[in-house]
Coordinates of C-alpha atoms and ligand atoms in Angstrom, one line a residue:
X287 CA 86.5 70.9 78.8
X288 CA 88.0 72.4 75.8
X289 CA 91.3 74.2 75.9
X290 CA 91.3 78.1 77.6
X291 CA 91.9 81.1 75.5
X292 CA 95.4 81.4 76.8
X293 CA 95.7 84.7 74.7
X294 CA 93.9 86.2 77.4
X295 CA 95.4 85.3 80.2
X296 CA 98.5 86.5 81.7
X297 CA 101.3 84.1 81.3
X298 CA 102.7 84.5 84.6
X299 CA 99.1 82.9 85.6
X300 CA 99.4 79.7 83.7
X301 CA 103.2 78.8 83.5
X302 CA 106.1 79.0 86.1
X303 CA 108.7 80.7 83.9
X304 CA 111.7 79.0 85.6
X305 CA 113.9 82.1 84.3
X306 CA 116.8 82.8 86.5
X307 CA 116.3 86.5 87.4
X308 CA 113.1 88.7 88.0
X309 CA 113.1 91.8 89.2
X310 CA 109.4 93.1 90.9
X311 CA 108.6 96.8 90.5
X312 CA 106.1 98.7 92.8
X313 CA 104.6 101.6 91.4
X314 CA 102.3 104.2 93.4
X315 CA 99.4 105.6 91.1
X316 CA 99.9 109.7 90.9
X317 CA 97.1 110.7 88.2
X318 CA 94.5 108.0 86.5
X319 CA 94.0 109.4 83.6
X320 CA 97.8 109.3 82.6
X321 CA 98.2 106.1 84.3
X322 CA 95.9 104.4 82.0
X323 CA 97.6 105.7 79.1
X324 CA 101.0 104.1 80.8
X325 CA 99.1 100.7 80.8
X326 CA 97.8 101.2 77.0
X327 CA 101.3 101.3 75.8
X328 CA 102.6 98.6 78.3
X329 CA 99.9 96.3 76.3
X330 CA 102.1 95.3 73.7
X331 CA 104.9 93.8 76.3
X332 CA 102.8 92.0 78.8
X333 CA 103.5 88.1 78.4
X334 CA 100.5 86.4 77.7
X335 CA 99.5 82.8 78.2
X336 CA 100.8 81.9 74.2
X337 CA 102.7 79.2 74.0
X338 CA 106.3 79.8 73.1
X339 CA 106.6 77.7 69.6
X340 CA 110.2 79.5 69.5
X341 CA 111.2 78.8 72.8
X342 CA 111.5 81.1 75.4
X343 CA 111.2 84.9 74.9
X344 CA 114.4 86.9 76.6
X345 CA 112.5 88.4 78.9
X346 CA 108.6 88.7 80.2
X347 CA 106.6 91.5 81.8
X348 CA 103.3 91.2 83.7
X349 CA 101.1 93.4 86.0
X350 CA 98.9 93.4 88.8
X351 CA 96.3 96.2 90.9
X352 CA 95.8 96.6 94.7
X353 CA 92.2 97.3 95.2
X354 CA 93.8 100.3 96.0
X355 CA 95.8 101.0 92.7
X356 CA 92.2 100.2 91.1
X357 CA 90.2 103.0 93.0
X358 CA 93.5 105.7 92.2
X359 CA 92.5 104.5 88.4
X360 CA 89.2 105.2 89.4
X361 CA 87.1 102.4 88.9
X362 CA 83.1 103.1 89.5
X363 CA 82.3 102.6 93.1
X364 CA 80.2 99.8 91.7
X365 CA 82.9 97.5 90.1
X366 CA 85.3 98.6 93.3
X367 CA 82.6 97.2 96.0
X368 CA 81.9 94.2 94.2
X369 CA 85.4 93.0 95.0
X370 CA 85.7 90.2 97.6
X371 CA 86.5 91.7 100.9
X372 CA 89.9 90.6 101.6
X373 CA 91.1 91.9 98.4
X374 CA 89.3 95.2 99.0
X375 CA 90.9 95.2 102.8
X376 CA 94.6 94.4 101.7
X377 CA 96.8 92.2 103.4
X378 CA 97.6 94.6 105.8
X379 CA 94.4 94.9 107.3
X380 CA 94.0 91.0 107.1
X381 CA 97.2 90.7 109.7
X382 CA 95.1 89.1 112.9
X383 CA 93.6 86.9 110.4
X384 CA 96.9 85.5 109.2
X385 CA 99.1 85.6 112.3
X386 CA 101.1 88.3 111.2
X387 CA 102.0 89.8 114.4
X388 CA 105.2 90.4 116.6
X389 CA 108.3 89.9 114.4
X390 CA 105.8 89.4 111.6
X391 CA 103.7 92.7 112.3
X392 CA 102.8 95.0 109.5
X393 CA 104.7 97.6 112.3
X394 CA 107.9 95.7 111.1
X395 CA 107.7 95.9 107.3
X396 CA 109.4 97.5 105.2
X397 CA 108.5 101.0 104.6
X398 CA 106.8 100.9 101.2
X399 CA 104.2 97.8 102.4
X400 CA 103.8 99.7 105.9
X401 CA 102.3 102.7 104.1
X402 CA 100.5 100.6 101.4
X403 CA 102.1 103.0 98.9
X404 CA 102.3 100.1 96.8
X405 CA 99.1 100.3 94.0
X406 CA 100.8 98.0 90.7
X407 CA 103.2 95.1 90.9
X408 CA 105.0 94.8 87.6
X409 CA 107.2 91.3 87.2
X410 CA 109.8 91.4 84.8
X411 CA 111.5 87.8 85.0
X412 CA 114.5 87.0 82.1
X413 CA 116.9 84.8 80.9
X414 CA 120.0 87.7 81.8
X415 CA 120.5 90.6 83.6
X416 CA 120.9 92.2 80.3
X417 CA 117.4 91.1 79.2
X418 CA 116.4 92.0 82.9
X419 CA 117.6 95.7 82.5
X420 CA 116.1 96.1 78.5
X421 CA 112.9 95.1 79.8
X422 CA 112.8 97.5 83.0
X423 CA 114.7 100.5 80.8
X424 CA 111.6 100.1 78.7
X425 CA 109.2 100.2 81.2
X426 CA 111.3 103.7 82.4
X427 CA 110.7 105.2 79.8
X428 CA 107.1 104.6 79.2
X429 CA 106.8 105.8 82.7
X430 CA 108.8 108.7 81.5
X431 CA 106.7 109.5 78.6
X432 CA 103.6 108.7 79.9
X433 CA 103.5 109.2 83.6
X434 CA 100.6 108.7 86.0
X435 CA 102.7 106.2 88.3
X436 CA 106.4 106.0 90.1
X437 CA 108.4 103.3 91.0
X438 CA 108.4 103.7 94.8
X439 CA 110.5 100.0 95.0
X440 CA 111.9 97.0 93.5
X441 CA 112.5 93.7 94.5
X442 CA 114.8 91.8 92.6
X443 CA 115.3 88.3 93.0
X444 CA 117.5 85.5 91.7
X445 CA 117.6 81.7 90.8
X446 CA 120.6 80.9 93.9
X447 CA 123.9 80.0 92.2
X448 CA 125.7 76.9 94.1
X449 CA 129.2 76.1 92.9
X450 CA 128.8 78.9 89.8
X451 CA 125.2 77.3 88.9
X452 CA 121.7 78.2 89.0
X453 CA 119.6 75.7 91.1
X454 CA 116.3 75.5 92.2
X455 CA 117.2 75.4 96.2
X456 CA 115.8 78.1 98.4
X457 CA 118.3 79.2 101.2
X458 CA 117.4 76.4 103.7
X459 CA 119.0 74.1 101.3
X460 CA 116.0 72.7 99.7
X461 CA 115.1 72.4 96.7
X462 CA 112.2 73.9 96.0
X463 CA 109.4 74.2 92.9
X464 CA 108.0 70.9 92.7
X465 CA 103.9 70.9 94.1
X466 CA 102.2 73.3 92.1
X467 CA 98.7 71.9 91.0
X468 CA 97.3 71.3 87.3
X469 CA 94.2 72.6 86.1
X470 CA 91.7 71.9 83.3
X471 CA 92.5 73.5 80.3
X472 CA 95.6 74.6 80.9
X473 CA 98.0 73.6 78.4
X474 CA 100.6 71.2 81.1
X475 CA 100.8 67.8 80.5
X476 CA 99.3 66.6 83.9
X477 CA 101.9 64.5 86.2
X478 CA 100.9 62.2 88.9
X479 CA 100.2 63.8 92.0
X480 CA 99.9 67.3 90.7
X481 CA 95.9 67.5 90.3
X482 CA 93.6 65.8 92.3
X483 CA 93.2 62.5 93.6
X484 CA 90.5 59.8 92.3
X485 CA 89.3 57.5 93.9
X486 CA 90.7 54.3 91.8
X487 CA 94.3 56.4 93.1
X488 CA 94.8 58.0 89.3
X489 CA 95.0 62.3 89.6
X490 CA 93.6 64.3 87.1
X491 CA 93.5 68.1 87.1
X492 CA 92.2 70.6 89.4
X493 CA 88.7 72.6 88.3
X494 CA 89.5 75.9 86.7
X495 CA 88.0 77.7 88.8
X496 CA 90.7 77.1 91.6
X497 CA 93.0 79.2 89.8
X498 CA 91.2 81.4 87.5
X499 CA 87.9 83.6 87.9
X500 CA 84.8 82.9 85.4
X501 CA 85.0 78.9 85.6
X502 CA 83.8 76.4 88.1
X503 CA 85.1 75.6 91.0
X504 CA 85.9 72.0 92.7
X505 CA 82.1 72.7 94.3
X506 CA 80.7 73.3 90.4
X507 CA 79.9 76.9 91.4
X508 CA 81.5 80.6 90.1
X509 CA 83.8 82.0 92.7
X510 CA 83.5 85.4 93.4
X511 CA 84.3 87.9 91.3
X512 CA 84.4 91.6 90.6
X513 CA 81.6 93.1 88.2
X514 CA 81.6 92.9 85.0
X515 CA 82.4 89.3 84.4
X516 CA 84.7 91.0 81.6
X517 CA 86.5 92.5 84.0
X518 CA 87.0 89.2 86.3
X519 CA 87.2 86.6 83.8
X520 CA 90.2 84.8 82.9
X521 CA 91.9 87.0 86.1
X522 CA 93.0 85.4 89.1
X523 CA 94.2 87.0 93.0
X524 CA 97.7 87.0 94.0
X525 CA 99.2 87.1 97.6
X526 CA 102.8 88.8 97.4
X527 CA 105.1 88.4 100.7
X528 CA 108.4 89.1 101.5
X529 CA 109.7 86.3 103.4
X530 CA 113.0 87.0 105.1
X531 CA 114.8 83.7 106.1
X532 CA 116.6 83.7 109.3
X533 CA 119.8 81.2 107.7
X534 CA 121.9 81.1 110.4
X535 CA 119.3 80.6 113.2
X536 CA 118.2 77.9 111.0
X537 CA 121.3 76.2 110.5
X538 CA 122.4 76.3 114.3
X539 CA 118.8 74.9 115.1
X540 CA 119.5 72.1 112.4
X541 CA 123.1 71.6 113.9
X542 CA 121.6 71.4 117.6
X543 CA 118.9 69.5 117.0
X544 CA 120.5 67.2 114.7
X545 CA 123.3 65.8 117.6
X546 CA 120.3 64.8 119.4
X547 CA 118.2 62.9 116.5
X548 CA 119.1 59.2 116.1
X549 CA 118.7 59.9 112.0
X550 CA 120.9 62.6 112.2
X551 CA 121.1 66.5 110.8
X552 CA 119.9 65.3 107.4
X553 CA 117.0 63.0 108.3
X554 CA 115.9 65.5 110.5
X555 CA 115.6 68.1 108.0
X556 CA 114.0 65.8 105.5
X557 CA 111.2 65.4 108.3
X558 CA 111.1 69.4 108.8
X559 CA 110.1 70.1 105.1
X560 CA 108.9 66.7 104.0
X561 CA 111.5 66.0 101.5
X562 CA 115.3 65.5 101.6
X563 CA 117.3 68.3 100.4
X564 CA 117.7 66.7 97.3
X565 CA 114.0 66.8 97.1
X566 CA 113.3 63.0 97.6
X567 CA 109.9 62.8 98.8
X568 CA 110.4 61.5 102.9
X569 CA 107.0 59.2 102.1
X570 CA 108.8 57.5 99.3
X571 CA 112.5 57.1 101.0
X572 CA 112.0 57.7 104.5
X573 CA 115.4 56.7 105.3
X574 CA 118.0 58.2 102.5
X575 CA 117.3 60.4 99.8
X576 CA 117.0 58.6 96.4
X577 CA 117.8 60.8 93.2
X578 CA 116.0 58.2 91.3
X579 CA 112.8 59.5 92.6
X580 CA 114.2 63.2 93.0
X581 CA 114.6 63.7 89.4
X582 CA 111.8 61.7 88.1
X583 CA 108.4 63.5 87.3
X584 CA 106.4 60.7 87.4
X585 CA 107.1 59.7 91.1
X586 CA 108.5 63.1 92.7
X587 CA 105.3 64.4 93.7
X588 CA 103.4 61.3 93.5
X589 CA 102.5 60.5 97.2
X590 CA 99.7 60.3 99.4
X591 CA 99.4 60.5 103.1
X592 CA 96.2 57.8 104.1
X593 CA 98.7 54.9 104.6
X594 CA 100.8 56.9 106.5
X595 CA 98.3 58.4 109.0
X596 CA 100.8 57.9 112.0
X597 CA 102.9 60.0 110.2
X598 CA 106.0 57.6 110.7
X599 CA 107.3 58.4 107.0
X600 CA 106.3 62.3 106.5
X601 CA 105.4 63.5 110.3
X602 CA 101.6 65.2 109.9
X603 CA 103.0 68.6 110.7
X604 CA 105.9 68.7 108.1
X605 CA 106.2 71.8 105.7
X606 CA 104.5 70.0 102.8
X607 CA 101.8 67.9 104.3
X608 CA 100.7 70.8 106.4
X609 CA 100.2 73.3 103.0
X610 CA 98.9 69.9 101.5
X611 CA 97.6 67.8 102.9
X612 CA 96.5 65.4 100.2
X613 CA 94.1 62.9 101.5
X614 CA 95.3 62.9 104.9
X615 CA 91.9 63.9 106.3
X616 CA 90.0 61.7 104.7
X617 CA 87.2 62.0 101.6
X618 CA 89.8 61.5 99.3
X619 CA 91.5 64.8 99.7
X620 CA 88.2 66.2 98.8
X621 CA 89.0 68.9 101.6
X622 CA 92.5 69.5 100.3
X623 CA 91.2 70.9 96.6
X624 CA 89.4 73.5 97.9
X625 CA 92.3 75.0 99.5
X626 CA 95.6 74.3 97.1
X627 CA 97.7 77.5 95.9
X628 CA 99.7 77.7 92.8
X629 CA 102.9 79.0 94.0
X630 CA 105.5 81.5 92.0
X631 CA 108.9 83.8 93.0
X632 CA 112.2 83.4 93.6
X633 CA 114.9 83.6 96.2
X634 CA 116.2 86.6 96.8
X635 CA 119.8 87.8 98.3
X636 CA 122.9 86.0 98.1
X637 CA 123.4 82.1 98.9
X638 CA 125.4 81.5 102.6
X639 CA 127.7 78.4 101.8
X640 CA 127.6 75.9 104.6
X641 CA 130.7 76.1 106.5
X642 CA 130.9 80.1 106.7
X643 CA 130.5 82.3 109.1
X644 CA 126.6 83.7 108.3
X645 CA 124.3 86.3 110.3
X646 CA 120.5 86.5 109.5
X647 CA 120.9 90.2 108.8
X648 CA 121.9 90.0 105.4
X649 CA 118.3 90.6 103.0
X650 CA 118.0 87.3 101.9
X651 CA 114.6 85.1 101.7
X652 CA 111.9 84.4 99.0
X653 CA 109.7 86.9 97.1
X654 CA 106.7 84.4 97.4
X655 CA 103.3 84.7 95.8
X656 CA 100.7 82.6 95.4
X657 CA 98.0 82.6 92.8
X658 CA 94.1 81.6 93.5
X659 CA 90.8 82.5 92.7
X660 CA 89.8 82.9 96.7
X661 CA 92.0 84.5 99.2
X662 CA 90.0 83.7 102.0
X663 CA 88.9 80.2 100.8
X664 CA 92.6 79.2 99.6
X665 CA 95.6 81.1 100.9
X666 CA 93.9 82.9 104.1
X667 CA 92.8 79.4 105.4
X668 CA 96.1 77.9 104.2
X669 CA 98.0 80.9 106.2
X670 CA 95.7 80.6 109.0
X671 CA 94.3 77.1 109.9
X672 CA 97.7 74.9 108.1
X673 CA 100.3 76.9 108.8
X674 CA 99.6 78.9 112.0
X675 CA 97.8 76.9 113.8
X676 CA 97.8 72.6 113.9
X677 CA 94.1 71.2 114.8
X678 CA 93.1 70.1 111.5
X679 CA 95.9 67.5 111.7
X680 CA 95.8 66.9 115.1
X681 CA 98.6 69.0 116.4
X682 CA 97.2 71.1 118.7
X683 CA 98.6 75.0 118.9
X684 CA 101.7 73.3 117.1
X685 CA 102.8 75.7 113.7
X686 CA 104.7 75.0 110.5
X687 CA 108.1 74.3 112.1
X688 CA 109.4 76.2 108.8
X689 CA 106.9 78.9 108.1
X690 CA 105.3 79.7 111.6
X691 CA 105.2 82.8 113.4
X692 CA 106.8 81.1 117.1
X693 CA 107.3 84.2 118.7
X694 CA 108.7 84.0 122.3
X695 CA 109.8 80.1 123.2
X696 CA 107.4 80.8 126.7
X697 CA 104.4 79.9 124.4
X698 CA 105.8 76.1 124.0
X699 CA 106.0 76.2 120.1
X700 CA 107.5 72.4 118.9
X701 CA 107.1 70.1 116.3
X702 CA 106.6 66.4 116.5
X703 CA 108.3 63.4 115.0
X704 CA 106.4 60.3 114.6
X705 CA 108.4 57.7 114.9
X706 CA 108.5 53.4 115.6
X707 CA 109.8 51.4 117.9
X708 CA 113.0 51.3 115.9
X709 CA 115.8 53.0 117.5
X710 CA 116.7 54.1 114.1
X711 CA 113.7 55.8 113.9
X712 CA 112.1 57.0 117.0
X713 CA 109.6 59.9 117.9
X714 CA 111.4 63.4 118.3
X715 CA 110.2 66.4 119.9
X716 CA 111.9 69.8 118.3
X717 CA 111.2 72.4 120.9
X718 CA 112.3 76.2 121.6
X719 CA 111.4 77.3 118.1
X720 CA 111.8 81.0 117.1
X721 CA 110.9 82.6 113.8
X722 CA 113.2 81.0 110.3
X723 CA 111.0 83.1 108.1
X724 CA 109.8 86.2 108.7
X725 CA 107.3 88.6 107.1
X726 CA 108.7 91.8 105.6
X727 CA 105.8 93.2 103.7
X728 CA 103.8 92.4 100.9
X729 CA 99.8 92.5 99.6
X730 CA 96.9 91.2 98.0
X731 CA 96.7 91.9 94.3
X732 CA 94.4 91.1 91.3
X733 CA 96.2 90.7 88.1
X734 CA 93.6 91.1 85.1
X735 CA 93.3 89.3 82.0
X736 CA 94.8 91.0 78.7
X737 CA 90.8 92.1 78.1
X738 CA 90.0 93.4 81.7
X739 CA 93.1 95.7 81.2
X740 CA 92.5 97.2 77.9
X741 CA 89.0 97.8 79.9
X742 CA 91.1 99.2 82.4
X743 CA 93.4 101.6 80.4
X744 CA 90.7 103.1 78.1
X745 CA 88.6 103.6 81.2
X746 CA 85.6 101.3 79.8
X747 CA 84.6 99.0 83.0
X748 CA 81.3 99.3 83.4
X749 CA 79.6 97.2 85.9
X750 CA 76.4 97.6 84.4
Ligands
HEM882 C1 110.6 81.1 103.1 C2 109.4 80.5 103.0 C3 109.2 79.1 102.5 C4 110.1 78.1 102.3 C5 111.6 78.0 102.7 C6 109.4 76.9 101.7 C7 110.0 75.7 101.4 C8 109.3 74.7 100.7 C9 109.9 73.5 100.3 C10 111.4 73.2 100.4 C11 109.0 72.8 99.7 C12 109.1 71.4 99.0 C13 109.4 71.5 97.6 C14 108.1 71.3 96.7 O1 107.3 70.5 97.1 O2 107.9 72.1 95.8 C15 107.7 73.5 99.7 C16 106.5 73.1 99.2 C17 105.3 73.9 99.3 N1 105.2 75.0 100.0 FE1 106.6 76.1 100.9 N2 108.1 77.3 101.6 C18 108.0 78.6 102.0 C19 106.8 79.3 102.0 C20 105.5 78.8 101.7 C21 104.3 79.6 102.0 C22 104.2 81.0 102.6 C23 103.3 78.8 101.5 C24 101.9 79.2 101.6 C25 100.8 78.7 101.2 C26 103.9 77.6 101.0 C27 103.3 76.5 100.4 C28 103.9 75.4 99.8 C29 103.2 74.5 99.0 C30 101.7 74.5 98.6 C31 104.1 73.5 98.7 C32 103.8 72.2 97.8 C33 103.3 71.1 98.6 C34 102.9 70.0 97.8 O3 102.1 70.2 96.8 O4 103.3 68.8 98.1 N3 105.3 77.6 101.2 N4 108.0 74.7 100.4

């Protein structure tokens, strides 16, 4: 396939920008017609797909619609109907769907997500907080000049600092950003065990069409997208959610738990995630972390799970094998590449060093998104069937230790350790769970290509 016109896609779509801050802005529509001239100006400072000959830009900017920002903007009826349904519903609405109930409930978000007041997503992410504030001062005062929209929020959000640096853990003490897949076309150099696995064990990339509307998919057909194709191609969905992270009802449970396990606190929470803290991958070093294979791109993500169907090195219901599974069930992992997320944000709130005194009140958690051409077909199942519930790996009612909504302990929520017969390494039941992450808000956004928007802000879709 020969290479995508990156011009026209949003860069936020095609690379993680690994800058240290990012501040989200949520803006409520007010008047389409002034709205449009907002985004008309705002043209010139949303980041592209370009690549960076010069290295990295300061800052970038990017944008994204509700299906209810896009009626406010007043799409024709046509165009706004011929939206997939979840999109058109809204995350919201999707709540049964997704197990977002009890501590989790839309009835428990934050004010702004409750009310779904929330119509453009605007990420600024930069290299400073000086960059950070230039960028959002500029976007002030087109929104001064042009009006049409108001910021009714912001989330900003932060690369953690441990020891005075910038790292890549999340506030469990992971660290975090290595899965995301590769696709064809996109500019990436593919790694091992990013893309898709062949059958003589090599990967390659993932159809385009997984991420980005107008291409094929992994079944060779067009997913579905909103009329015109102008308007769909080269644009992708995006999930946006708030995840608050209980830290010190975490830690205790680690603490607990870990006097109990044989492999101790640290082996335990490498078989939580899937991977030490350090990263190591628990399929490649099931006993120790290794930074040998932590830090190496050719083996950090390289792993499969059919040799390890007892799940003795990475139990089946571990964070990582659950959101994918590779070719745990089978085909190849066929099954697994119609349902892989590209995943983007950052933590957000301050880092809790071990050893002090910590509540779980303090805002703190990841501003997570995840990019795919289907909700339903990608992230909804992921949410749903993988994360929420446990019979596609044989786990029964069992949820994402990490991730899952546990509710009350009367409903028997655990997660399983395979183990051997070696005392070293025996089976492990972790019961009594409650909720470590928690939903806080968030919705379902489509985020245009650089075309579909000047469509959008001269008023030109036409679904004819
Ligand atoms: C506070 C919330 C979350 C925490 C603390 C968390 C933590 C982690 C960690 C530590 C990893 C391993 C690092 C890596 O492989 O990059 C990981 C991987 C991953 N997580 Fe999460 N995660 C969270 C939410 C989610 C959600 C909501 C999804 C939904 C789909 C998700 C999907 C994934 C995926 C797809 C991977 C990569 C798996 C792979 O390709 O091997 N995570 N997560």
């Amino acid at each position: 396939m020969s290479k995508l016109n990156e011009t026209d896609v949003q860069g936020f779509v095609i690379r993680g920008y690994n800058f240290p801050f990012a501040r989200y802005l949520f803006l409520e529509v007010t008047d389409h017609q002034k709205v449009r001239r907002f985004i008309d100006n705002l043209l010139p400072y949303i980041t592209t797909g370009e690549h960076w000959d010069d290295g990295k830009p300061q800052s970038t900017v990017n944008i994204a619609f509700t299906h209810k920002g896009l009626a406010l903007m007043q799409l024709p009826d046509a165009s706004l109907l011929s939206f997939p349904v979840e999109f058109l519903q809204g995350m919201k609405a999707r709540a049964d769907i997704l197990g977002d109930s009890g501590p989790n409930g839309p009835e428990n978000w934050d004010e702004i997500w409750r009310e779904e007041r929330v119509h453009i997503w605007l990420a600024v992410n930069a290299l400073s907080p000086a960059a950070l504030e230039d960028a959002c001062a500029t976007i002030q005062q087109l929104l001064n000049t042009h009006g049409g929209a108001g910021i009714v929020g912001q989330q900003d959000a932060a690369a953690l600092q441990i020891d005075g640096k910038f790292c890549t853990k999340e506030h469990f003490g992971y660290t975090d950003g290595f899965g995301n897949p590769d696709y064809l076309g996109l500019e990436r150099h593919s790694q091992p065990g990013q893309g898709k696995l062949n059958k003589d064990g090599s990967w390659s990339p993932l159809a385009t069409g997984e991420l980005l509307l107008g291409y094929a998919d992994e079944a060779g057909e067009l997913p579905v997208a909103p009329l015109p194709h102008l308007l769909a191609n080269n644009g992708t969905f995006m999930v946006y959610r708030k995840l608050h992270q209980n830290v010190a009802t975490f830690r205790n449970y680690l603490e607990e738990k870990g006097k109990a396990y044989p492999g101790g606190k640290e082996k335990l929470a490498s078989k939580f995630v899937g991977r030490w803290r350090d990263g190591t991958p628990t399929e490649l070093s099931p006993d120790k972390e290794d930074s040998s294979i932590a830090t190496d791109p050719s083996r950090n993500v390289n792993f499969t799970f059919g040799k390890d169907s007892d799940g003795t090195k990475c139990p089946i219901g571990a964070h990582l094998r659950r959101v994918n599974p590779r070719d745990a069930f089978g085909f190849n992992g066929r099954l697994t590449n119609r349902r892989r997320v590209t995943r983007r944000g950052l933590p957000y709130g301050p880092y809790a060093p071990e050893g002090q005194p910590i509540t779980d009140n303090i805002e703190r958690g990841v501003a997570f998104m995840a990019l795919n051409a289907s909700l339903s077909r990608q992230f909804e199942f992921v949410q749903q069937q993988w994360i929420e519930y446990g019979n596609d790996s044989h786990q029964g009612n069992d949820k994402d230790l990490i991730l899952g909504n546990h509710g009350s302990h009367a409903n028997g929520s655990k997660f399983v350790i395979q183990g051997t017969d070696d005392p070293k390494n025996p089976p492990f039941v972790c019961g009594g769970l409650t909720n470590f992450v928690e939903l806080r808000g968030g919705d379902y956004f489509f985020i245009p290509s650089m075309t579909a928007l000047k469509m959008l802000s001269t008023g030109t879709v036409d679904p004819r």
